[in-house]
Amino acid sequence: MRITVRGAVQGVGFRPFVYRLATELKLKGWVKNSAAGALIEIEGPAQAVEQFLLRLEPQKPPHSFIQSLEYVRLDPAGHTTFEIRHSDTIGPLTAIVLPDIATCPECLKEMFDPANRRYRYPFTNCTHCGPRFSIIEALPYDRPNTTMRAFVMCPACQAEYDNPEDRRFHAQPNACPVCGPHVEFWDPNGRTLASRDEAIAMAEAAIKDGKIVAVKGLGGFHLMVDARQDAAVRRLRERKHREEKPLALMFPDLDSIAQQCEFSELERRLLQSPESPIVLLRKRPGARGLSDAVAPGNPNLGVILPYTPLHHLLLADLRIPLVATSGNISDEPICISETEALHRLAGVADAFLVHNRPIARHVDDSIARLILGREQVLRRARGYAPLPLPVPHDLPPLLAVGAHLKNAIAVAIGRQVVISQHIGDLETAEAWDAFKRVASDLPRLWGVSPKRLVCDSHPDYLSTQFARDSGKPFTAIQHHAAHVAACAAENEIIGPVLGVSWDGTGYGLDGTVWGGEFIRLDGNHWERVAHLRLFPLPGGDAAIKEPRRVALGILFELMGQNALARQELPTVQAFTPSELKIIATMLSQRVNCPLTSSAGRLFDAVSSLIGLRQKLNFEGQAAMELEAAATAVTELKAYPFSLGENRGAIICDWMPMFDALLKDISQGLPAGVIAGKFHAALAELVVEVARKMSERSVVLTGGCYQNRLLTELTVARLRAAGFTAYWHQRVPPNDGGIAFGQAVLGGRP
Ligand code: ZN
Ligand code: ZN
Ligand code: FE
């Protein structure tokens, strides 16, 4: 395990402490200081490594403080001792822009101490915690370069700021009730109804009353409602145009989370970490008390603890779980200013809890989870952005602009790549504006002038057009190759790998839509060595939102016009007779039926055939539900696939699978069992293809590997067959990780 720790960890006895802890646990490896913070590598039995991680924060030396901790599990290096190494600097990094950091325990204590001058003050912070990335306008990081500029420190705050012995020595956002920002409670027209503590009380009363309150936070607005009140949650969904996509929940404390969810020690650490992401946890079977509309049909909940003083006050007073979803409509970027919020959230929020500390840039909540005993970041934003991640090779200064959905961009700096905060789907004018802002903001903050851009091969993506219009040289990287490069680089794999790059959609280089690809990557050379057999998507983009269309496309491949007669199938039932006729004509004449090898679409097809979902309310919904439905997978026989060949590439033929699956449907096998056999089949398929290749290392990447069951099954089967399997840890497996892969692959000579 490699751990990167940032914060007050140099010159405070941190390295000797690490040495003692490691040797006590009989772990091998090293610790050293670097420009990136303290770096630690530890190696030993899994149990001891986990113990080390869990004890690091609570047992650290008194004057040290951890502001950020990211870890990855790498292949064993074979260390035989534990040593304190000499400091070094990696790359030309000079300034480090820290992410926003969750409120520290000392600040919390002060805020809840009636005798303290910061009692119930919602902007309490210190050098260990508080806003950073979300308030920095320029470097160096000094108060005049932050959005705290307008607030002149009172003598008491100034004295803390000037005193090297004080916890607030040079704390740029230092503030108190006398001199700092304050909150106000507004009606939907922007009229002030109350300020300061009274504003908080009114917001709390409104939430208790089932109202939707827009709360200005660290990197943007949240929409908050009482998660127990079904009508309130449903009203929020209706107004936000978010029909079924899960909503995140903020809980008062760990105990209240434990009533609803199960979590391990590593998950607890993540919940309480300075990064404080939304953590995906398993719902506790039989738990009651939350509205069913929070995460319908989903076995997980996205859970977060309060991470700013304002959140702590709200949750400590209310003592109830709140829905805390981003303040936006559908998937636009999160609102950051009052004017924007009043305008864009008009008709959504019943009231506004705002404050007068401006937000310099949007930063959403991050999303993370534990998978196979490792952390996996699904959305990199608050707490992680804009910290760099190490890469195994030197890269020239370049800007990678990502893909289209879940967009994030990246900047390469020597042996590090900085991934921007999550930007979102480039579908709206707001998202496009946010993209352009971040594209100029991120290089500027890091003092990099990119000489080159890297983009997706899709000619129509806005991000691609941005690269083309930049006037600078640019390189286009195929989408699925970028996924593989991202996963290989973050796992620091040197040498050839077999990449399984499965997602919904990516631009193929042969006129088809790719998405079920096996890519061999060696250095900067990649080759598509295998892929799923092609199938038509009747209606093109329309099929991406309608699993029933995908399923009909597959049925047509299997049995032609006879598919229409399969009235017993939920897929066929999902169409009106006239719709069926139109789509059948499309399919038989191959009009508006792009061909795809997408693995994501196979999930859609199966979901439709077993009657689970015919139309999507959000991207990935059918796959998510299919995963949730799958039962008793380990005892099941996987569906068969056959492997063929076409022009040197292996074709993974799903025909035998669907034949068997249709037989199961006609024999009335439960949907959950069919879903299970389908997952098992895909895992088995990966092993079968890997067996035909010479690479021993297999990386699993792309949106499909957000599926926990698929990932766990595939890793287990690969390991049993003697392969080393890798998956994503710090970089999202979805398209949020594309820019990182573009930087790695596009930046190599
Ligand atoms: Zn603090
Ligand atoms: Zn003050
Ligand atoms: Fe993708």
Tab-separated table of N, CA, C and O and ligand atoms in Angstrom, residues 154 157 176 179, ligand 2:
chain	number	residue	atom	x	y	z
A	154	CYS	N	-10.829	41.051	12.643
A	154	CYS	CA	-10.902	41.820	13.876
A	154	CYS	C	-9.594	41.604	14.649
A	154	CYS	O	-8.836	40.683	14.332
A	157	CYS	N	-8.965	37.961	15.815
A	157	CYS	CA	-8.634	37.031	14.727
A	157	CYS	C	-7.232	37.331	14.188
A	157	CYS	O	-6.449	36.409	13.914
A	176	CYS	N	-14.483	35.124	12.533
A	176	CYS	CA	-15.282	34.932	13.739
A	176	CYS	C	-16.584	35.708	13.568
A	176	CYS	O	-16.757	36.430	12.582
A	179	CYS	N	-16.051	39.528	12.699
A	179	CYS	CA	-15.455	40.046	11.461
A	179	CYS	C	-15.750	39.208	10.213
A	179	CYS	O	-15.497	39.653	9.102
B	2	ZN	ZN	-12.743	38.015	14.022
